[in-house]
Coordinates of C-alpha atoms (C1' of nucleotides) in Angstrom, one line a residue:
Chain A
X7 CA -16.8 14.7 20.5
X8 CA -15.8 15.0 16.9
X9 CA -18.3 13.5 14.5
X10 CA -16.9 14.8 11.3
X11 CA -14.8 12.0 9.9
X12 CA -12.1 12.6 7.4
X13 CA -12.2 11.6 3.8
X14 CA -9.9 8.6 3.4
X15 CA -9.2 9.8 -0.1
X16 CA -7.9 13.0 1.3
X17 CA -5.7 11.1 3.7
X18 CA -4.3 9.1 0.8
X19 CA -3.5 12.3 -1.0
X20 CA -1.8 13.5 2.2
X21 CA 0.5 10.4 2.1
X22 CA 1.2 11.1 -1.6
X23 CA 2.1 14.7 -0.8
X24 CA 4.3 13.6 2.1
X25 CA 6.1 11.2 -0.1
X26 CA 6.6 13.6 -3.0
X27 CA 7.5 16.5 -0.7
X28 CA 5.6 18.9 -2.8
X29 CA 2.2 19.4 -4.3
X30 CA 3.6 19.6 -7.7
X31 CA 5.3 16.2 -7.5
X32 CA 2.3 14.6 -5.9
X33 CA 0.0 16.1 -8.5
X34 CA 2.0 14.7 -11.3
X35 CA 2.4 11.3 -9.9
X36 CA -1.2 10.9 -9.0
X37 CA -2.7 12.8 -11.9
X38 CA -4.6 15.1 -9.6
X39 CA -4.7 18.8 -10.5
X40 CA -2.5 20.9 -8.3
X41 CA -5.2 23.3 -7.2
X42 CA -7.3 20.4 -6.0
X43 CA -4.4 19.1 -3.9
X44 CA -3.9 22.5 -2.4
X45 CA -7.5 22.8 -1.4
X46 CA -7.8 19.2 -0.1
X47 CA -4.8 19.6 2.1
X48 CA -6.0 22.9 3.4
X49 CA -9.4 21.4 4.2
X50 CA -7.7 18.6 6.1
X51 CA -6.0 21.1 8.2
X52 CA -9.1 23.1 8.8
X53 CA -11.2 20.0 9.7
X54 CA -8.5 18.7 12.1
X55 CA -7.8 22.1 13.5
X56 CA -4.1 21.5 13.3
X57 CA -1.2 22.5 11.1
X58 CA -0.2 19.5 9.1
X59 CA 2.1 21.0 6.6
X60 CA 4.9 23.6 6.5
X61 CA 4.5 25.6 3.3
X62 CA 7.8 26.9 1.9
X63 CA 9.3 27.6 -1.4
X64 CA 10.8 24.1 -1.3
X65 CA 7.3 22.6 -1.2
X66 CA 5.1 21.0 1.3
X67 CA 6.7 19.3 4.3
X68 CA 4.8 17.5 7.1
X69 CA 4.8 19.0 10.5
X70 CA 5.3 16.8 13.5
X71 CA 1.6 16.4 13.9
X72 CA 1.1 15.8 10.2
X73 CA 3.6 12.9 10.6
X74 CA 1.5 11.5 13.4
X75 CA -1.6 11.5 11.2
X76 CA 0.3 10.1 8.3
X77 CA 1.4 7.2 10.5
X78 CA -2.2 6.4 11.4
X79 CA -3.2 6.5 7.8
X80 CA -0.2 4.7 6.3
X81 CA -2.1 1.5 5.7
X82 CA -4.2 3.2 3.1
X83 CA -1.3 2.8 0.6
X84 CA -1.5 -1.0 1.0
X85 CA -5.3 -1.0 0.6
X86 CA -5.1 1.1 -2.5
X87 CA -2.6 -1.3 -4.0
X88 CA -4.6 -4.4 -3.1
X89 CA -7.8 -3.0 -4.4
X90 CA -6.1 -2.0 -7.7
X91 CA -4.8 -5.5 -8.0
X92 CA -8.2 -6.9 -7.4
X93 CA -9.7 -4.6 -10.0
X94 CA -7.0 -5.4 -12.6
X95 CA -6.9 -9.1 -12.0
X96 CA -9.3 -10.6 -14.5
X97 CA -12.0 -12.0 -12.3
X98 CA -10.1 -14.1 -9.8
X99 CA -12.1 -16.7 -8.0
X100 CA -14.8 -15.3 -5.8
X101 CA -15.5 -16.9 -2.4
X102 CA -18.8 -18.7 -2.2
X103 CA -19.8 -19.6 1.3
X104 CA -21.0 -23.1 1.7
X105 CA -22.5 -24.7 4.8
X106 CA -22.9 -28.5 4.8
X107 CA -22.6 -31.4 7.2
X108 CA -19.2 -32.9 8.0
X109 CA -19.3 -35.8 5.5
X110 CA -20.8 -33.9 2.6
X111 CA -18.3 -31.1 3.2
X112 CA -15.5 -33.5 3.0
X113 CA -16.9 -35.2 0.0
X114 CA -17.2 -31.9 -1.8
X115 CA -13.8 -30.7 -0.7
X116 CA -12.4 -33.8 -2.3
X117 CA -14.5 -33.8 -5.4
X118 CA -14.1 -30.1 -6.4
X119 CA -10.8 -29.8 -8.2
X120 CA -9.2 -26.5 -7.5
X121 CA -7.6 -26.1 -10.9
X122 CA -10.9 -26.0 -12.7
X123 CA -12.7 -23.3 -10.8
X124 CA -11.7 -20.0 -12.3
X125 CA -15.0 -18.3 -11.3
X126 CA -15.5 -19.3 -7.7
X127 CA -13.7 -20.7 -4.7
X128 CA -15.5 -22.8 -2.1
X129 CA -15.5 -21.4 1.4
X130 CA -16.7 -24.0 3.9
X131 CA -18.3 -22.4 7.0
X132 CA -18.1 -24.3 10.3
X133 CA -20.9 -26.8 10.2
X134 CA -21.7 -26.9 13.9
X135 CA -23.6 -23.6 13.9
X136 CA -27.0 -23.7 12.2
X137 CA -26.5 -20.8 9.7
X138 CA -29.5 -19.0 8.4
X139 CA -29.5 -18.9 4.6
X140 CA -32.5 -16.5 4.6
X141 CA -30.4 -14.0 6.5
X142 CA -27.5 -14.5 4.0
X143 CA -25.2 -16.0 6.5
X144 CA -24.1 -18.4 3.8
X145 CA -24.6 -18.5 0.1
X146 CA -25.3 -22.2 -0.3
X147 CA -26.5 -24.8 2.1
X148 CA -26.8 -28.6 1.8
X149 CA -29.5 -29.7 4.1
X150 CA -31.3 -33.0 4.8
X151 CA -34.8 -31.5 4.3
X152 CA -36.3 -28.8 2.2
X153 CA -36.2 -25.3 3.8
X154 CA -39.2 -23.7 5.5
X155 CA -38.9 -20.3 4.0
X156 CA -40.4 -19.6 0.6
X157 CA -37.5 -17.2 -0.1
X158 CA -35.1 -20.0 -0.5
X159 CA -34.5 -21.9 -3.7
X160 CA -34.3 -25.6 -3.3
X161 CA -33.2 -28.5 -5.4
X162 CA -33.3 -32.2 -4.5
X163 CA -30.0 -34.1 -4.9
X164 CA -29.3 -37.8 -4.3
X165 CA -30.9 -39.9 -1.6
X166 CA -28.6 -40.5 1.4
X167 CA -28.6 -43.9 3.1
X168 CA -26.9 -44.7 6.4
X169 CA -25.4 -47.9 7.8
X170 CA -23.2 -49.2 10.5
X171 CA -19.4 -49.4 9.8
X172 CA -16.4 -50.8 11.5
X173 CA -12.8 -51.7 10.9
X174 CA -13.9 -55.4 11.1
X175 CA -17.0 -57.5 11.9
X176 CA -15.5 -58.5 15.2
X177 CA -15.6 -55.0 16.6
X178 CA -18.2 -54.5 19.3
X179 CA -19.6 -51.4 20.8
X180 CA -20.1 -48.0 19.2
X181 CA -18.3 -44.7 18.9
X182 CA -20.7 -41.8 19.2
X183 CA -20.9 -38.1 19.8
X184 CA -21.5 -37.0 23.4
X185 CA -25.2 -36.3 24.1
X186 CA -26.4 -32.7 23.8
X187 CA -28.5 -30.3 21.8
X188 CA -28.1 -30.1 18.1
X189 CA -27.2 -33.7 17.6
X190 CA -27.6 -35.0 14.1
X191 CA -30.4 -37.5 13.4
X192 CA -28.0 -40.4 12.9
X193 CA -26.4 -39.8 16.3
X194 CA -29.9 -39.5 17.9
X195 CA -30.8 -42.8 16.3
X196 CA -27.6 -44.4 17.6
X197 CA -28.3 -43.3 21.1
X198 CA -31.9 -44.5 20.9
X199 CA -31.2 -47.9 19.5
X200 CA -27.7 -48.7 20.9
X201 CA -27.3 -46.3 23.7
X202 CA -26.1 -49.0 26.1
X203 CA -23.5 -50.2 23.6
X204 CA -21.6 -46.9 23.3
X205 CA -18.0 -47.6 24.1
X206 CA -16.5 -44.2 23.7
X207 CA -17.4 -40.7 22.5
X208 CA -15.8 -37.8 20.7
X209 CA -17.4 -34.5 20.0
X210 CA -15.7 -34.2 16.6
X211 CA -17.3 -36.5 14.0
X212 CA -14.0 -36.8 12.2
X213 CA -12.5 -38.0 15.4
X214 CA -15.3 -40.6 15.8
X215 CA -14.2 -41.9 12.4
X216 CA -10.6 -42.1 13.4
X217 CA -11.6 -44.0 16.5
X218 CA -13.6 -46.5 14.4
X219 CA -10.7 -46.9 12.1
X220 CA -8.5 -47.8 15.0
X221 CA -11.0 -50.4 16.2
X222 CA -12.5 -48.7 19.2
X223 CA -16.0 -49.4 18.0
X224 CA -18.6 -49.1 15.2
X225 CA -19.9 -45.9 13.8
X226 CA -23.0 -44.9 11.9
X227 CA -22.1 -43.1 8.7
X228 CA -23.8 -42.1 5.5
X229 CA -23.0 -44.8 3.0
X230 CA -21.3 -42.5 0.5
X231 CA -18.8 -41.7 3.2
X232 CA -18.5 -45.1 4.8
X233 CA -18.1 -47.0 1.5
X234 CA -15.4 -44.6 0.4
X235 CA -13.3 -45.3 3.6
X236 CA -11.0 -48.1 2.7
X237 CA -10.3 -49.1 6.3
X238 CA -14.0 -49.6 7.0
X239 CA -16.5 -52.4 6.2
X240 CA -20.2 -52.0 6.1
X241 CA -21.6 -54.1 9.0
X242 CA -25.3 -53.6 8.6
X243 CA -28.1 -53.1 6.1
X244 CA -29.0 -49.6 5.3
X245 CA -30.9 -48.0 8.2
X246 CA -34.4 -47.2 6.8
X247 CA -35.2 -44.7 9.6
X248 CA -32.3 -42.5 8.6
X249 CA -32.6 -42.4 4.8
X250 CA -33.4 -39.0 3.5
X251 CA -33.0 -36.8 0.5
X252 CA -30.3 -34.3 0.3
X253 CA -31.3 -30.7 -0.6
X254 CA -29.3 -28.0 -2.2
X255 CA -30.5 -24.7 -0.8
X256 CA -29.7 -21.1 -1.6
X257 CA -31.3 -17.7 -1.3
X258 CA -33.5 -17.2 -4.3
X259 CA -31.7 -14.0 -5.4
X260 CA -28.3 -15.6 -5.0
X261 CA -28.9 -17.5 -8.2
X262 CA -28.4 -14.2 -10.0
X263 CA -24.8 -14.1 -8.7
X264 CA -22.7 -15.8 -11.4
X265 CA -20.2 -17.4 -9.0
X266 CA -22.9 -18.7 -6.8
X267 CA -24.8 -20.0 -9.8
X268 CA -21.7 -21.7 -11.0
X269 CA -21.1 -23.2 -7.6
X270 CA -24.7 -24.4 -7.4
X271 CA -24.4 -26.1 -10.8
X272 CA -21.1 -27.7 -10.0
X273 CA -22.3 -29.0 -6.6
X274 CA -25.5 -30.3 -8.0
X275 CA -23.6 -32.2 -10.7
X276 CA -21.1 -33.5 -8.1
X277 CA -23.7 -34.7 -5.7
X278 CA -25.9 -36.2 -8.3
X279 CA -23.3 -38.1 -10.3
X280 CA -22.1 -39.8 -7.1
X281 CA -23.7 -43.2 -6.7
X282 CA -26.6 -42.8 -4.4
X283 CA -26.6 -44.6 -1.1
X284 CA -28.9 -47.6 -1.0
X285 CA -32.4 -47.0 0.1
Chain B
X14 CA -4.5 -1.8 -17.3
X15 CA -7.0 0.0 -15.1
X16 CA -5.9 3.5 -14.2
X17 CA -9.1 4.6 -12.6
X18 CA -8.6 4.0 -8.9
X19 CA -11.5 3.6 -6.6
X20 CA -12.6 6.1 -3.9
X21 CA -11.6 4.7 -0.6
X22 CA -14.5 6.5 0.9
X23 CA -16.8 4.6 -1.3
X24 CA -15.2 1.4 -0.3
X25 CA -15.7 2.3 3.3
X26 CA -19.3 2.8 2.6
X27 CA -19.4 -0.6 0.9
X28 CA -18.2 -2.1 4.1
X29 CA -20.8 -0.3 6.1
X30 CA -23.5 -1.4 3.7
X31 CA -22.2 -5.0 3.9
X32 CA -22.3 -4.8 7.7
X33 CA -25.7 -3.3 7.9
X34 CA -27.2 -5.5 5.2
X35 CA -29.2 -2.7 3.7
X36 CA -28.8 0.8 2.5
X37 CA -31.3 2.1 5.0
X38 CA -29.4 0.7 8.0
X39 CA -26.0 1.9 6.7
X40 CA -27.5 5.3 5.9
X41 CA -28.7 5.7 9.5
X42 CA -25.5 4.5 11.1
X43 CA -23.2 6.6 9.1
X44 CA -25.4 9.6 8.7
X45 CA -25.2 9.5 4.9
X46 CA -28.4 10.1 2.9
X47 CA -29.8 7.0 1.4
X48 CA -29.9 8.2 -2.2
X49 CA -26.2 9.0 -2.0
X50 CA -25.4 5.5 -0.8
X51 CA -27.4 4.0 -3.6
X52 CA -25.5 6.1 -6.2
X53 CA -22.1 5.4 -4.7
X54 CA -22.6 1.7 -4.6
X55 CA -23.9 1.7 -8.2
X56 CA -20.9 3.7 -9.3
X57 CA -18.6 1.2 -7.6
X58 CA -20.2 -1.5 -9.6
X59 CA -20.0 0.4 -12.8
X60 CA -16.4 1.3 -12.3
X61 CA -15.4 -2.2 -11.4
X62 CA -17.5 -3.8 -14.1
X63 CA -18.8 -6.4 -11.7
X64 CA -22.0 -7.0 -9.7
X65 CA -21.1 -6.4 -6.1
X66 CA -24.6 -6.5 -4.5
X67 CA -27.7 -8.5 -4.8
X68 CA -30.6 -6.1 -4.4
X69 CA -33.7 -7.6 -2.9
X70 CA -36.6 -6.6 -0.8
X71 CA -34.6 -7.5 2.3
X72 CA -31.9 -5.0 1.3
X73 CA -28.4 -5.1 -0.1
X74 CA -26.4 -8.3 0.2
X75 CA -22.9 -8.7 -1.1
X76 CA -22.3 -11.0 -4.0
X77 CA -19.3 -13.4 -3.9
X78 CA -17.2 -10.9 -5.8
X79 CA -18.4 -8.1 -3.6
X80 CA -17.2 -10.1 -0.6
X81 CA -13.8 -10.5 -2.3
X82 CA -13.5 -6.7 -2.6
X83 CA -14.7 -6.2 0.9
X84 CA -12.0 -8.5 2.1
X85 CA -9.4 -6.4 0.4
X86 CA -10.7 -3.2 1.8
X87 CA -11.5 -4.5 5.3
X88 CA -8.6 -2.6 6.8
X89 CA -10.3 0.7 6.1
X90 CA -12.4 0.2 9.1
X91 CA -9.4 0.1 11.3
X92 CA -7.9 3.2 9.7
X93 CA -11.1 5.1 10.1
X94 CA -11.1 4.2 13.8
X95 CA -7.5 5.1 14.3
X96 CA -7.8 8.5 12.5
X97 CA -10.9 9.3 14.5
X98 CA -9.1 8.6 17.7
X99 CA -6.2 10.7 16.6
X100 CA -8.6 13.5 15.8
X101 CA -10.4 13.3 19.1
X102 CA -7.4 12.8 21.2
X103 CA -6.3 16.1 22.6
X104 CA -3.1 16.6 20.8
X105 CA -1.1 13.5 21.6
X106 CA 2.7 13.8 21.4
X107 CA 3.9 14.5 17.9
X108 CA 7.1 13.0 16.8
X109 CA 10.0 15.4 16.3
X110 CA 12.9 14.0 14.4
X111 CA 16.3 14.8 15.9
X112 CA 19.7 14.1 14.5
X113 CA 22.7 14.5 16.7
X114 CA 26.0 12.9 17.5
X115 CA 26.2 9.8 19.6
X116 CA 27.1 11.4 22.9
X117 CA 24.7 14.3 22.6
X118 CA 21.9 12.0 21.6
X119 CA 22.5 9.9 24.7
X120 CA 22.7 12.9 26.9
X121 CA 19.4 14.2 25.5
X122 CA 17.7 10.8 25.8
X123 CA 18.7 10.7 29.5
X124 CA 17.8 14.4 30.2
X125 CA 14.4 14.6 28.6
X126 CA 11.9 13.2 31.0
X127 CA 9.1 11.4 29.0
X128 CA 6.4 12.2 31.5
X129 CA 6.5 15.9 30.9
X130 CA 6.3 16.1 27.1
X131 CA 2.7 16.2 26.3
X132 CA 3.3 18.1 23.0
X133 CA 6.2 16.2 21.4
X134 CA 8.1 13.0 21.5
X135 CA 11.8 12.8 20.5
X136 CA 12.6 10.6 17.6
X137 CA 16.3 10.0 17.2
X138 CA 17.4 9.3 13.7
X139 CA 20.5 7.2 13.1
X140 CA 23.4 9.5 13.5
X141 CA 25.8 7.8 11.0
X142 CA 24.1 9.2 7.9
X143 CA 24.6 12.9 7.4
X144 CA 21.0 14.0 7.2
X145 CA 20.1 17.1 5.3
X146 CA 18.0 19.5 7.4
X147 CA 17.5 21.8 4.4
X148 CA 15.7 18.9 2.7
X149 CA 13.7 18.2 5.8
X150 CA 15.1 14.8 6.4
X151 CA 15.0 15.8 10.1
X152 CA 13.4 18.5 12.1
X153 CA 16.2 19.4 14.4
X154 CA 19.9 18.8 14.2
X155 CA 22.7 19.4 16.7
X156 CA 25.9 20.1 14.9
X157 CA 29.4 21.1 15.7
X158 CA 29.4 24.1 13.4
X159 CA 26.9 26.6 12.1
X160 CA 25.1 25.5 8.9
X161 CA 26.0 26.7 5.4
X162 CA 22.5 27.3 4.1
X163 CA 20.8 30.5 4.9
X164 CA 17.6 28.6 5.1
X165 CA 18.5 27.1 8.3
X166 CA 17.9 28.7 11.7
X167 CA 20.8 28.3 14.1
X168 CA 21.4 28.9 17.8
X169 CA 24.6 28.5 19.7
X170 CA 24.6 26.2 22.7
X171 CA 27.3 25.3 25.2
X172 CA 31.0 25.0 24.2
X173 CA 32.2 21.4 24.0
X174 CA 35.6 20.4 25.2
X175 CA 37.3 17.1 24.6
X176 CA 39.8 15.1 26.7
X177 CA 41.4 11.7 26.9
X178 CA 39.7 9.2 29.3
X179 CA 40.5 5.8 30.6
X180 CA 39.5 3.4 33.3
X181 CA 42.7 4.2 35.1
X182 CA 45.9 6.1 34.6
X183 CA 47.8 2.9 33.9
X184 CA 45.9 2.1 30.8
X185 CA 48.0 2.5 27.7
X186 CA 47.1 2.6 24.0
X187 CA 43.8 3.9 22.5
X188 CA 40.5 2.6 21.4
X189 CA 39.4 4.2 18.1
X190 CA 37.0 3.9 15.3
X191 CA 38.3 2.2 12.2
X192 CA 39.6 4.7 9.6
X193 CA 37.2 5.7 6.8
X194 CA 35.2 8.5 5.4
X195 CA 32.9 10.5 7.6
X196 CA 35.0 10.1 10.7
X197 CA 34.3 12.6 13.5
X198 CA 36.9 15.3 14.2
X199 CA 37.9 13.8 17.5
X200 CA 38.6 10.5 15.8
X201 CA 40.6 12.2 13.1
X202 CA 42.6 14.0 15.7
X203 CA 43.2 10.7 17.6
X204 CA 44.6 9.1 14.4
X205 CA 46.7 12.1 13.6
X206 CA 48.3 12.5 17.1
X207 CA 48.3 8.9 18.4
X208 CA 47.8 6.8 15.3
X209 CA 50.6 4.4 16.3
X210 CA 49.1 3.9 19.8
X211 CA 45.8 2.5 18.7
X212 CA 45.3 -0.8 20.5
X213 CA 41.9 -1.8 19.1
X214 CA 39.0 -0.4 17.1
X215 CA 35.2 -0.6 17.0
X216 CA 33.0 1.0 14.5
X217 CA 30.4 1.7 17.1
X218 CA 31.3 4.6 19.3
X219 CA 29.3 3.1 22.2
X220 CA 31.4 0.0 21.8
X221 CA 34.6 2.0 22.0
X222 CA 33.4 3.3 25.3
X223 CA 32.6 -0.2 26.5
X224 CA 36.1 -1.3 25.5
X225 CA 37.6 1.7 27.4
X226 CA 35.6 0.9 30.5
X227 CA 37.0 -2.7 30.3
X228 CA 40.5 -1.3 30.2
X229 CA 41.4 -2.1 26.6
X230 CA 42.7 1.5 26.0
X231 CA 42.0 5.2 26.3
X232 CA 39.3 7.0 24.5
X233 CA 38.8 10.6 23.4
X234 CA 35.4 11.8 24.6
X235 CA 33.6 15.1 25.0
X236 CA 34.0 16.1 28.6
X237 CA 30.3 16.2 29.3
X238 CA 30.1 12.6 28.3
X239 CA 33.4 11.4 29.8
X240 CA 32.9 13.2 33.1
X241 CA 29.5 11.6 33.5
X242 CA 30.9 8.1 33.2
X243 CA 31.6 6.9 36.7
X244 CA 34.0 4.2 35.5
X245 CA 36.3 6.6 33.6
X246 CA 38.9 9.1 34.8
X247 CA 40.1 12.1 32.8
X248 CA 43.7 11.5 31.8
X249 CA 44.5 14.7 29.9
X250 CA 44.0 18.4 29.8
X251 CA 41.2 19.5 27.5
X252 CA 42.3 19.2 23.8
X253 CA 42.4 22.7 22.5
X254 CA 42.3 21.7 18.9
X255 CA 38.9 19.9 19.3
X256 CA 37.0 22.4 21.4
X257 CA 34.0 23.8 19.5
X258 CA 30.7 25.3 20.0
X259 CA 27.5 23.2 19.7
X260 CA 24.9 24.5 17.4
X261 CA 21.2 23.8 17.4
X262 CA 19.9 23.8 13.8
X263 CA 16.5 23.6 12.3
X264 CA 14.7 24.6 9.1
X265 CA 13.6 28.1 9.4
X266 CA 10.0 27.3 8.8
X267 CA 10.0 24.4 11.2
X268 CA 10.0 27.0 14.0
X269 CA 6.4 27.7 13.1
X270 CA 5.5 24.2 14.0
X271 CA 4.5 24.2 17.7
X272 CA 5.9 20.7 18.6
X273 CA 9.2 21.5 16.9
X274 CA 9.3 24.9 18.6
X275 CA 8.7 23.3 22.0
X276 CA 11.4 20.7 21.2
X277 CA 13.9 23.4 20.3
X278 CA 13.2 25.3 23.5
X279 CA 13.5 22.2 25.6
X280 CA 16.7 21.1 23.9
X281 CA 18.3 24.5 24.1
X282 CA 17.5 24.7 27.8
X283 CA 18.8 21.2 28.4
X284 CA 22.1 21.8 26.5
X285 CA 22.7 25.2 28.0
X286 CA 22.0 24.4 31.6
X287 CA 24.5 21.5 31.5
X288 CA 27.9 22.6 32.9
X289 CA 30.0 23.4 29.8
X290 CA 33.1 21.4 29.1
X291 CA 36.3 23.3 29.9
X292 CA 37.8 25.4 27.2
Chain C
dG22 C1' 19.2 44.3 -11.5
dA23 C1' 15.9 42.3 -14.5
dA24 C1' 14.0 38.2 -16.2
dA25 C1' 13.1 33.4 -15.5
dT26 C1' 11.9 29.7 -12.7
dG27 C1' 9.5 26.9 -9.4
dA28 C1' 5.9 26.2 -6.3
dC29 C1' 1.8 27.4 -4.6
dT30 C1' -2.8 30.2 -4.2
dT31 C1' -6.8 32.5 -6.1
dT32 C1' -10.3 33.3 -9.4
dC33 C1' -14.3 31.9 -11.9
dA34 C1' -17.1 29.3 -15.0
dT35 C1' -18.4 24.6 -15.3
dT36 C1' -19.3 20.2 -13.9
dC37 C1' -20.5 17.0 -10.6
dA38 C1' -22.4 15.3 -6.4
dT39 C1' -25.8 16.1 -3.0
dG40 C1' -30.1 15.6 -0.6
dA41 C1' -35.2 16.6 0.0
dA42 C1' -39.2 14.9 -2.0
dA43 C1' -41.7 12.1 -4.9
dG44 C1' -42.0 7.6 -7.3
dT45 C1' -41.7 2.4 -7.7
dC46 C1' -42.2 -2.1 -6.2
dA47 C1' -42.8 -6.3 -3.5
dG48 C1' -44.4 -8.2 0.4
dT49 C1' -47.4 -7.7 4.7
dT50 C1' -51.3 -6.2 7.2
dT51 C1' -56.2 -5.1 7.9
Chain D
dA27 C1' -58.8 -6.9 -1.9
dA28 C1' -57.1 -2.6 -0.6
dA29 C1' -54.1 -0.1 2.2
dC30 C1' -49.7 -0.2 4.4
dT31 C1' -44.9 -0.8 5.2
dG32 C1' -40.1 -1.1 4.1
dA33 C1' -36.4 -0.5 1.0
dC34 C1' -34.7 1.3 -2.8
dT35 C1' -34.6 4.4 -7.2
dT36 C1' -35.5 8.6 -9.7
dT37 C1' -36.1 13.5 -10.2
dC38 C1' -34.5 18.1 -9.9
dA39 C1' -33.0 22.3 -7.8
dT40 C1' -29.1 23.5 -5.1
dG41 C1' -24.6 23.7 -3.5
dA42 C1' -19.9 22.2 -3.5
dA43 C1' -15.8 20.5 -5.9
dT44 C1' -13.2 20.8 -10.0
dG45 C1' -9.8 22.5 -13.3
dA46 C1' -7.9 25.9 -16.6
dA47 C1' -5.8 30.2 -16.4
dA48 C1' -4.1 34.0 -14.2
dG49 C1' -1.9 35.8 -9.9
dT50 C1' 1.8 35.8 -6.0
dC51 C1' 6.1 35.5 -4.2
dA52 C1' 10.7 34.2 -3.3
dT53 C1' 14.7 32.3 -5.3
dT54 C1' 17.9 31.5 -9.1
dT55 C1' 19.9 32.7 -13.5
dC56 C1' 21.7 35.8 -16.9

DNA sequence: GAAATGACTTTCATTCATGAAAGTCAGTTT
DNA sequence: AAACTGACTTTCATGAATGAAAGTCATTTC
């Protein structure tokens, strides 16, 4: 019924007046001219249609209904404080949303040292949902092929090779993800080539790795991930059908955002310096 | 360092723009003219000294730093919603702060039926601290003598009589509060008249009652409280030295506050209708 | 009992924000 | 290629909020 919303700034002043107990006190503490306070509080009462203050020679005191409103608005104090801290803090790290596959995400998470990122902070989004960079659902994506949209900036990184890994050469069978839509290319390849050798499945890729480490079967992994796993040995030549380039993708305009730009640079450096998987 | 605080209303608009993804969308949803939105967001950026939005043909998108600010201000959405509910809700119960002695508080808490108080809700303040009604630390007080200040409205209620109670006539000794400042008159009388018969003490008056019910000793209680306790029997005549009138006190201006006025009326009715203690 | 104090309200000129309409610009449609 | 569309910015006259100073009113002090 009521469409006229209240000014949160006025509500914040109401809290200040309530704390101070008088317009004079609140005006001094907040640096707001006293007449302005008087008018804002009166307007609040007019708009709400209720008496919020008792005006007396001692000052302004909240009525019972005023206290009810103050209780609803009490959080504003905390928000003011937090925003002021944000404003004063000299450019704390800004969150940059990154979407990448499981292994690339892990690699990045290990390679980016937190101490040396004053400008940005990586924020890894869940990699299962295919996020739309054109719709700004993420700032930076790492994909296995260049994007369709012309709005997206792209940059080729290292070439990724895949191979079969296992805890030892004696291990037979494979650990795979359960079949379903949205399966990665390496998993589709595994089901096509060795579908009858799948010993067990886990929907979480990290869990597949754990199973392989425990000897439940072999896994197909990007070489940069598999080679880095001390408990695993490479058990095959690189799989030619799966080799692909890795692409760093972002919205074209996002490159004007300093934290995103810094993140792009750092990620590009990180994922190029790494020894490329064999072709 | 930064003294210029931000307008919470502008921050709320920032959240709306972030949600909508464009000024146009936010302007329609919130009923704010689009030029105003443009200016407010620009001002926010100027005041914070940071780029908060990426402006593109698709609309406004938050930068990484803009998202950091939005995270700090996210609660504002909830506050807006709660305040709007408060404004729309047809006068929900307003809290009325009441300060009274232990037994009167309990009597009131039992006598006031919660279902029939659409206008106000009793809020009992801790009765140990002597709250100053003149300084508006409470809305309504129930005292054993008329107030000093002429600023306070007063109204005489029933007369309160005191007597000695115990679980049976055979019980000897007394249960009292430990000595100290701020002791009630009945406790002072007990220490003066039967100080050498005090068997045990408890700083909480309710605990004294529990001890008396368990047979640890006798207690001095207002008759309206002692008579209502089924496990207790009156073991003495009313104590003439302790009888006093009960006074309903409030700030003079508080009577212009409808919830407080309603509470005063209800309390006065409740504490007059009750059978008065003997004189 | 008159003056001073404290707390708020009112007045009024000024400043600032508003909002309707016109302007810009990039991408899309015909 | 020209016109259109969508999204924002700019312009400018208007209206609203501001703030300094004067005005009220009840209490406190001398």
